[in-house]
PDB file of C-alpha atoms and ligand atoms in Angstrom:
ATOM      1  CA  MET O   1     100.801 130.705  95.275  1.00 94.00           C
ATOM      2  CA  ARG O   2      98.162 129.349  97.682  1.00 98.00           C
ATOM      3  CA  ILE O   3      96.265 126.114  98.109  1.00 98.00           C
ATOM      4  CA  TYR O   4      92.641 125.963  99.221  1.00 98.00           C
ATOM      5  CA  GLY O   5      92.167 122.649 100.984  1.00 98.00           C
ATOM      6  CA  ASP O   6      91.022 120.522 103.881  1.00 95.00           C
ATOM      7  CA  THR O   7      93.756 118.735 105.823  1.00 92.00           C
ATOM      8  CA  ARG O   8      91.644 115.576 106.287  1.00 93.00           C
ATOM      9  CA  SER O   9      91.209 115.189 102.528  1.00 97.00           C
ATOM     10  CA  GLY O  10      93.543 112.758 100.781  1.00 98.00           C
ATOM     11  CA  ASN O  11      93.308 114.753  97.558  1.00 98.00           C
ATOM     12  CA  CYS O  12      94.615 117.792  99.455  1.00 98.00           C
ATOM     13  CA  TYR O  13      97.216 115.776 101.375  1.00 98.00           C
ATOM     14  CA  LYS O  14      98.741 114.721  98.019  1.00 98.00           C
ATOM     15  CA  LEU O  15      99.809 118.348  97.568  1.00 98.00           C
ATOM     16  CA  GLN O  16     101.036 118.831 101.144  1.00 98.00           C
ATOM     17  CA  LEU O  17     103.118 115.656 100.921  1.00 98.00           C
ATOM     18  CA  LEU O  18     104.538 116.518  97.496  1.00 98.00           C
ATOM     19  CA  LEU O  19     105.504 120.043  98.578  1.00 98.00           C
ATOM     20  CA  SER O  20     107.191 118.700 101.683  1.00 98.00           C
ATOM     21  CA  LEU O  21     109.121 116.014  99.755  1.00 98.00           C
ATOM     22  CA  LEU O  22     110.287 118.763  97.389  1.00 98.00           C
ATOM     23  CA  GLY O  23     111.243 121.040 100.296  1.00 98.00           C
ATOM     24  CA  LYS O  24     108.780 123.691  99.089  1.00 97.00           C
ATOM     25  CA  THR O  25     106.163 125.617 101.016  1.00 94.00           C
ATOM     26  CA  CYS O  26     102.905 127.231  99.953  1.00 96.00           C
ATOM     27  CA  GLU O  27     100.243 129.346 101.655  1.00 97.00           C
ATOM     28  CA  TRP O  28      97.356 127.179 102.866  1.00 97.00           C
ATOM     29  CA  VAL O  29      93.750 128.373 103.085  1.00 98.00           C
ATOM     30  CA  ASN O  30      91.538 126.009 105.012  1.00 97.00           C
ATOM     31  CA  VAL O  31      88.176 125.225 103.398  1.00 97.00           C
ATOM     32  CA  ASP O  32      85.602 123.300 105.439  1.00 95.00           C
ATOM     33  CA  ILE O  33      83.620 121.074 103.099  1.00 94.00           C
ATOM     34  CA  MET O  34      81.222 120.100 105.900  1.00 93.00           C
ATOM     35  CA  LYS O  35      80.227 123.757 106.296  1.00 96.00           C
ATOM     36  CA  GLY O  36      79.524 124.004 102.556  1.00 95.00           C
ATOM     37  CA  GLU O  37      82.465 126.344 101.964  1.00 97.00           C
ATOM     38  CA  THR O  38      83.231 124.701  98.593  1.00 97.00           C
ATOM     39  CA  ARG O  39      79.752 125.764  97.435  1.00 97.00           C
ATOM     40  CA  SER O  40      79.926 129.407  98.499  1.00 97.00           C
ATOM     41  CA  PRO O  41      79.469 131.952  95.681  1.00 97.00           C
ATOM     42  CA  SER O  42      82.986 133.335  96.207  1.00 96.00           C
ATOM     43  CA  PHE O  43      84.577 129.861  95.975  1.00 97.00           C
ATOM     44  CA  LEU O  44      82.449 128.893  92.947  1.00 98.00           C
ATOM     45  CA  GLU O  45      83.599 132.077  91.277  1.00 97.00           C
ATOM     46  CA  LYS O  46      87.181 130.809  91.538  1.00 97.00           C
ATOM     47  CA  THR O  47      86.346 127.254  90.455  1.00 97.00           C
ATOM     48  CA  PRO O  48      82.892 126.412  89.066  1.00 97.00           C
ATOM     49  CA  ASN O  49      83.273 122.710  89.938  1.00 98.00           C
ATOM     50  CA  GLY O  50      83.436 123.665  93.639  1.00 98.00           C
ATOM     51  CA  LYS O  51      86.046 121.122  94.684  1.00 98.00           C
ATOM     52  CA  ILE O  52      89.222 121.228  96.736  1.00 98.00           C
ATOM     53  CA  PRO O  53      92.172 121.167  96.389  1.00 98.00           C
ATOM     54  CA  LEU O  54      92.454 124.353  94.372  1.00 98.00           C
ATOM     55  CA  LEU O  55      95.760 126.017  93.535  1.00 98.00           C
ATOM     56  CA  GLU O  56      95.712 129.787  93.040  1.00 98.00           C
ATOM     57  CA  LEU O  57      98.769 131.384  91.462  1.00 97.00           C
ATOM     58  CA  ASP O  58      99.969 134.853  92.418  1.00 96.00           C
ATOM     59  CA  ASP O  59      98.599 136.255  89.149  1.00 97.00           C
ATOM     60  CA  GLY O  60      95.123 134.886  89.960  1.00 96.00           C
ATOM     61  CA  ARG O  61      95.126 131.890  87.621  1.00 98.00           C
ATOM     62  CA  VAL O  62      93.802 128.720  89.231  1.00 98.00           C
ATOM     63  CA  LEU O  63      94.227 124.977  88.772  1.00 98.00           C
ATOM     64  CA  SER O  64      91.889 122.292  90.080  1.00 98.00           C
ATOM     65  CA  GLU O  65      92.162 118.468  90.151  1.00 98.00           C
ATOM     66  CA  SER O  66      94.763 117.211  92.599  1.00 98.00           C
ATOM     67  CA  ASN O  67      96.745 115.175  90.080  1.00 98.00           C
ATOM     68  CA  ALA O  68      96.952 118.077  87.605  1.00 98.00           C
ATOM     69  CA  ILE O  69      98.097 120.408  90.387  1.00 98.00           C
ATOM     70  CA  MET O  70     100.796 117.880  91.295  1.00 98.00           C
ATOM     71  CA  HIS O  71     102.152 118.051  87.740  1.00 98.00           C
ATOM     72  CA  TYR O  72     102.381 121.828  88.006  1.00 98.00           C
ATOM     73  CA  ILE O  73     104.129 121.747  91.399  1.00 98.00           C
ATOM     74  CA  ALA O  74     106.550 118.966  90.392  1.00 98.00           C
ATOM     75  CA  SER O  75     107.408 120.170  86.892  1.00 97.00           C
ATOM     76  CA  ASN O  76     111.118 119.688  86.120  1.00 97.00           C
ATOM     77  CA  THR O  77     111.706 117.442  89.127  1.00 98.00           C
ATOM     78  CA  PRO O  78     112.532 113.713  89.291  1.00 98.00           C
ATOM     79  CA  PHE O  79     108.956 113.010  90.451  1.00 98.00           C
ATOM     80  CA  ILE O  80     107.952 113.197  86.763  1.00 98.00           C
ATOM     81  CA  PRO O  81     109.846 110.745  84.546  1.00 98.00           C
ATOM     82  CA  SER O  82     111.270 112.066  81.299  1.00 96.00           C
ATOM     83  CA  SER O  83     110.924 108.868  79.244  1.00 97.00           C
ATOM     84  CA  PRO O  84     107.677 109.014  77.215  1.00 98.00           C
ATOM     85  CA  TYR O  85     106.723 105.456  78.203  1.00 98.00           C
ATOM     86  CA  GLN O  86     107.271 106.070  81.914  1.00 98.00           C
ATOM     87  CA  PHE O  87     105.481 109.410  81.712  1.00 98.00           C
ATOM     88  CA  ALA O  88     102.490 107.622  80.163  1.00 98.00           C
ATOM     89  CA  GLN O  89     102.705 104.993  82.912  1.00 98.00           C
ATOM     90  CA  LEU O  90     102.576 107.797  85.469  1.00 98.00           C
ATOM     91  CA  LEU O  91      99.367 109.076  83.869  1.00 98.00           C
ATOM     92  CA  GLN O  92      98.043 105.515  83.728  1.00 98.00           C
ATOM     93  CA  TRP O  93      98.369 105.208  87.524  1.00 99.00           C
ATOM     94  CA  GLN O  94      96.892 108.658  88.134  1.00 98.00           C
ATOM     95  CA  PHE O  95      93.859 107.933  85.930  1.00 98.00           C
ATOM     96  CA  PHE O  96      93.549 104.567  87.671  1.00 99.00           C
ATOM     97  CA  GLU O  97      93.611 106.383  91.008  1.00 98.00           C
ATOM     98  CA  GLN O  98      90.784 108.685  89.967  1.00 98.00           C
ATOM     99  CA  TYR O  99      88.554 106.105  88.287  1.00 98.00           C
ATOM    100  CA  SER O 100      89.242 102.752  89.989  1.00 98.00           C
ATOM    101  CA  HIS O 101      90.602 103.587  93.458  1.00 98.00           C
ATOM    102  CA  GLU O 102      89.425 106.953  94.826  1.00 98.00           C
ATOM    103  CA  PRO O 103      85.706 106.422  94.028  1.00 98.00           C
ATOM    104  CA  TYR O 104      85.756 103.322  96.249  1.00 98.00           C
ATOM    105  CA  ILE O 105      88.372 103.771  98.961  1.00 98.00           C
ATOM    106  CA  ALA O 106      88.116 107.536  99.426  1.00 98.00           C
ATOM    107  CA  VAL O 107      84.325 107.539  99.246  1.00 98.00           C
ATOM    108  CA  ALA O 108      84.024 104.705 101.805  1.00 98.00           C
ATOM    109  CA  ARG O 109      86.407 106.665 104.060  1.00 98.00           C
ATOM    110  CA  TYR O 110      84.363 109.836 103.564  1.00 97.00           C
ATOM    111  CA  ILE O 111      81.155 108.040 104.546  1.00 98.00           C
ATOM    112  CA  ASN O 112      82.847 106.639 107.651  1.00 98.00           C
ATOM    113  CA  VAL O 113      85.146 109.481 108.793  1.00 96.00           C
ATOM    114  CA  TYR O 114      83.302 112.613 107.680  1.00 95.00           C
ATOM    115  CA  LEU O 115      79.703 111.408 107.897  1.00 97.00           C
ATOM    116  CA  GLY O 116      80.123 108.939 110.789  1.00 98.00           C
ATOM    117  CA  LEU O 117      78.653 105.966 108.883  1.00 98.00           C
ATOM    118  CA  PRO O 118      74.971 106.905 109.261  1.00 98.00           C
ATOM    119  CA  ASP O 119      72.341 104.185 108.717  1.00 98.00           C
ATOM    120  CA  ASP O 120      71.158 105.628 105.414  1.00 98.00           C
ATOM    121  CA  LYS O 121      74.711 105.388 103.997  1.00 98.00           C
ATOM    122  CA  LYS O 122      75.533 101.849 105.150  1.00 98.00           C
ATOM    123  CA  ALA O 123      74.469 100.233 101.853  1.00 98.00           C
ATOM    124  CA  GLU O 124      76.547 102.687  99.829  1.00 98.00           C
ATOM    125  CA  TYR O 125      79.503 102.104 102.163  1.00 98.00           C
ATOM    126  CA  ALA O 126      79.202  98.327 101.707  1.00 98.00           C
ATOM    127  CA  SER O 127      78.908  98.729  97.925  1.00 98.00           C
ATOM    128  CA  LYS O 128      82.374 100.367  97.837  1.00 98.00           C
ATOM    129  CA  GLN O 129      84.232  97.413  99.319  1.00 98.00           C
ATOM    130  CA  ALA O 130      84.525  95.132  96.247  1.00 98.00           C
ATOM    131  CA  GLY O 131      85.819  97.913  93.986  1.00 98.00           C
ATOM    132  CA  GLY O 132      88.274  99.083  96.624  1.00 98.00           C
ATOM    133  CA  TYR O 133      89.696  95.603  97.084  1.00 98.00           C
ATOM    134  CA  ARG O 134      89.988  95.233  93.277  1.00 98.00           C
ATOM    135  CA  ALA O 135      92.082  98.405  93.179  1.00 98.00           C
ATOM    136  CA  LEU O 136      94.271  97.188  96.056  1.00 99.00           C
ATOM    137  CA  ALA O 137      94.871  93.898  94.191  1.00 98.00           C
ATOM    138  CA  VAL O 138      96.050  95.819  91.110  1.00 98.00           C
ATOM    139  CA  MET O 139      98.500  97.804  93.239  1.00 99.00           C
ATOM    140  CA  GLU O 140      99.669  94.698  95.081  1.00 99.00           C
ATOM    141  CA  HIS O 141     100.416  93.010  91.752  1.00 98.00           C
ATOM    142  CA  GLN O 142     102.691  95.864  90.644  1.00 98.00           C
ATOM    143  CA  LEU O 143     104.329  96.332  94.031  1.00 98.00           C
ATOM    144  CA  THR O 144     105.352  92.673  94.220  1.00 98.00           C
ATOM    145  CA  LEU O 145     107.334  93.349  91.005  1.00 98.00           C
ATOM    146  CA  THR O 146     108.846  96.758  91.812  1.00 98.00           C
ATOM    147  CA  PRO O 147     109.286  98.743  95.065  1.00 98.00           C
ATOM    148  CA  PHE O 148     107.499 101.811  93.650  1.00 98.00           C
ATOM    149  CA  LEU O 149     104.692 101.933  91.092  1.00 98.00           C
ATOM    150  CA  LEU O 150     106.959 102.970  88.202  1.00 98.00           C
ATOM    151  CA  GLY O 151     109.973 100.911  89.214  1.00 98.00           C
ATOM    152  CA  ASP O 152     112.862 101.636  91.547  1.00 98.00           C
ATOM    153  CA  VAL O 153     112.223 105.358  92.038  1.00 97.00           C
ATOM    154  CA  ILE O 154     109.393 107.256  93.740  1.00 98.00           C
ATOM    155  CA  SER O 155     107.196 109.347  91.401  1.00 98.00           C
ATOM    156  CA  LEU O 156     103.936 111.283  91.446  1.00 98.00           C
ATOM    157  CA  ALA O 157     102.162 107.943  90.893  1.00 98.00           C
ATOM    158  CA  ASP O 158     103.174 106.833  94.385  1.00 99.00           C
ATOM    159  CA  ILE O 159     102.074 110.083  96.014  1.00 98.00           C
ATOM    160  CA  SER O 160      98.704 110.042  94.225  1.00 98.00           C
ATOM    161  CA  LEU O 161      98.007 106.506  95.371  1.00 99.00           C
ATOM    162  CA  PHE O 162      99.552 106.774  98.831  1.00 98.00           C
ATOM    163  CA  ALA O 163      97.089 109.491  99.852  1.00 98.00           C
ATOM    164  CA  TYR O 164      94.064 107.240 100.270  1.00 98.00           C
ATOM    165  CA  THR O 165      95.754 103.814 100.387  1.00 98.00           C
ATOM    166  CA  HIS O 166      97.558 104.456 103.666  1.00 98.00           C
ATOM    167  CA  VAL O 167      94.262 105.389 105.322  1.00 98.00           C
ATOM    168  CA  ALA O 168      92.239 102.669 103.560  1.00 98.00           C
ATOM    169  CA  HIS O 169      91.433 101.096 106.954  1.00 98.00           C
ATOM    170  CA  GLU O 170      89.369 104.226 107.692  1.00 98.00           C
ATOM    171  CA  GLY O 171      87.126 103.107 104.831  1.00 98.00           C
ATOM    172  CA  GLY O 172      86.936  99.577 106.203  1.00 98.00           C
ATOM    173  CA  PHE O 173      89.710  98.035 104.075  1.00 98.00           C
ATOM    174  CA  ASP O 174      92.096  95.563 105.695  1.00 98.00           C
ATOM    175  CA  LEU O 175      95.636  95.846 104.297  1.00 98.00           C
ATOM    176  CA  ALA O 176      96.871  92.717 106.113  1.00 98.00           C
ATOM    177  CA  PRO O 177      96.584  90.537 102.960  1.00 98.00           C
ATOM    178  CA  TYR O 178      98.635  93.068 100.926  1.00 98.00           C
ATOM    179  CA  PRO O 179     102.268  92.789 102.121  1.00 98.00           C
ATOM    180  CA  ALA O 180     103.722  94.566  99.079  1.00 98.00           C
ATOM    181  CA  ILE O 181     101.428  97.557  99.642  1.00 99.00           C
ATOM    182  CA  ARG O 182     102.375  97.642 103.324  1.00 98.00           C
ATOM    183  CA  ASN O 183     106.061  97.543 102.423  1.00 98.00           C
ATOM    184  CA  TRP O 184     105.538 100.381  99.901  1.00 98.00           C
ATOM    185  CA  ILE O 185     103.734 102.467 102.551  1.00 98.00           C
ATOM    186  CA  GLY O 186     106.789 101.990 104.763  1.00 98.00           C
ATOM    187  CA  LEU O 187     109.150 103.057 101.951  1.00 98.00           C
ATOM    188  CA  ILE O 188     107.179 106.253 101.363  1.00 98.00           C
ATOM    189  CA  ARG O 189     107.154 107.060 105.073  1.00 98.00           C
ATOM    190  CA  GLU O 190     110.973 106.761 105.026  1.00 98.00           C
ATOM    191  CA  GLN O 191     111.422 109.400 102.304  1.00 98.00           C
ATOM    192  CA  ASN O 192     113.237 112.599 103.269  1.00 98.00           C
ATOM    193  CA  GLY O 193     110.669 115.299 103.915  1.00 98.00           C
ATOM    194  CA  PHE O 194     107.772 112.880 104.514  1.00 98.00           C
ATOM    195  CA  ILE O 195     104.926 114.403 106.523  1.00 98.00           C
ATOM    196  CA  PRO O 196     101.937 112.468 107.875  1.00 98.00           C
ATOM    197  CA  MET O 197      98.371 113.370 107.038  1.00 96.00           C
ATOM    198  CA  GLU O 198      96.798 115.533 109.722  1.00 91.00           C
ATOM    199  CA  ALA O 199      94.238 113.667 111.812  1.00 76.00           C
TER     200      ALA O 199
HETATM  201  N1  LIG E 201      89.032 114.703  91.211  1.00 69.51           N
HETATM  202  C1  LIG E 201      89.178 115.725  92.222  1.00 69.51           C
HETATM  203  C2  LIG E 201      88.312 115.359  93.405  1.00 69.51           C
HETATM  204  C3  LIG E 201      88.202 116.524  94.372  1.00 69.51           C
HETATM  205  C4  LIG E 201      87.200 116.229  95.463  1.00 69.51           C
HETATM  206  O1  LIG E 201      86.335 115.330  95.374  1.00 69.51           O
HETATM  207  N2  LIG E 201      87.295 117.020  96.519  1.00 69.51           N
HETATM  208  C5  LIG E 201      86.408 116.873  97.635  1.00 69.51           C
HETATM  209  C6  LIG E 201      87.230 116.773  98.919  1.00 69.51           C
HETATM  210  S1  LIG E 201      88.296 115.371  98.866  1.00 69.51           S
HETATM  211  C7  LIG E 201      85.506 118.101  97.736  1.00 69.51           C
HETATM  212  O2  LIG E 201      85.916 119.189  97.372  1.00 69.51           O
HETATM  213  N3  LIG E 201      84.289 117.921  98.239  1.00 69.51           N
HETATM  214  C8  LIG E 201      83.424 119.009  98.521  1.00 69.51           C
HETATM  215  C9  LIG E 201      82.396 119.262  97.488  1.00 69.51           C
HETATM  216  O3  LIG E 201      82.269 118.466  96.525  1.00 69.51           O
HETATM  217  O4  LIG E 201      81.680 120.249  97.661  1.00 69.51           O
HETATM  218  C10 LIG E 201      90.643 115.876  92.636  1.00 69.51           C
HETATM  219  O5  LIG E 201      91.414 114.917  92.499  1.00 69.51           O
HETATM  220  O6  LIG E 201      91.035 116.956  93.086  1.00 69.51           O
END
C-alpha cells in the first residue's frame, strides 16, 4: 500500500496523522503539485481527477478523496463509530469539511502559503474569509458542547477537520475568539501517536 501526497497538504496530512494514531505505516511517494506532477500523464492514468492524496493498494487498485481513504485505512477501528446515527454524524462532519470548510480555509491557506499571496489573488483570498469564519463558528458551537466533534471520543471527524483548522492562521484566520476549537486542537495534539504536519 502506498500514498501519493504532498506533506504540506492538509488533505494528505489527514492520512499521515490517522496512520500514526493507529500505529500503522505506509509507503509515501512525494508528489509536487507546484511542479504539475498531479497533471502528468502517468499520474492521470492512475487517477483521472489528478488530485492528491491517492492511495494505491498492492494489487494496483486506487482510492482518491482524503476522507474516503480515511474510511478504508480506519475500517474496523474505534475511529469509525458503529452506531448508525453516530456514523451518519461522522459523514455529516466530513461532508461539511469538504463543502463548507476546506473550500474557504484550505484555499485561503493555499493562496497564501503555496502561491505567496500574489496581487492578482488578493481579492479571492479576501473572499474566503467570511465562509471560513462561518465554518469555524459551526465547529465552535459543537465543541462548546462536547470535547470532540462526535462526543467524548476522537473519531475520523476530528482528524478530517483538524487538518486545516490547526493551520487556519496560515490562511489569515484568527483562532483567538474560538476557545473551544483551541482546546480541541490541544486535545488532539495530546493523543498517543500524534504527529505534527511537516512545515
Ligand atoms: N476533495 C479532495 C481534494 C484533493 C485536493 O484538492 N488536492 C490538492 C492538494 S491539497 C491537489 O491535488 N492539487 C493539485 C491539483 O489539483 O492538480 C480530497 O479531499 O482529497
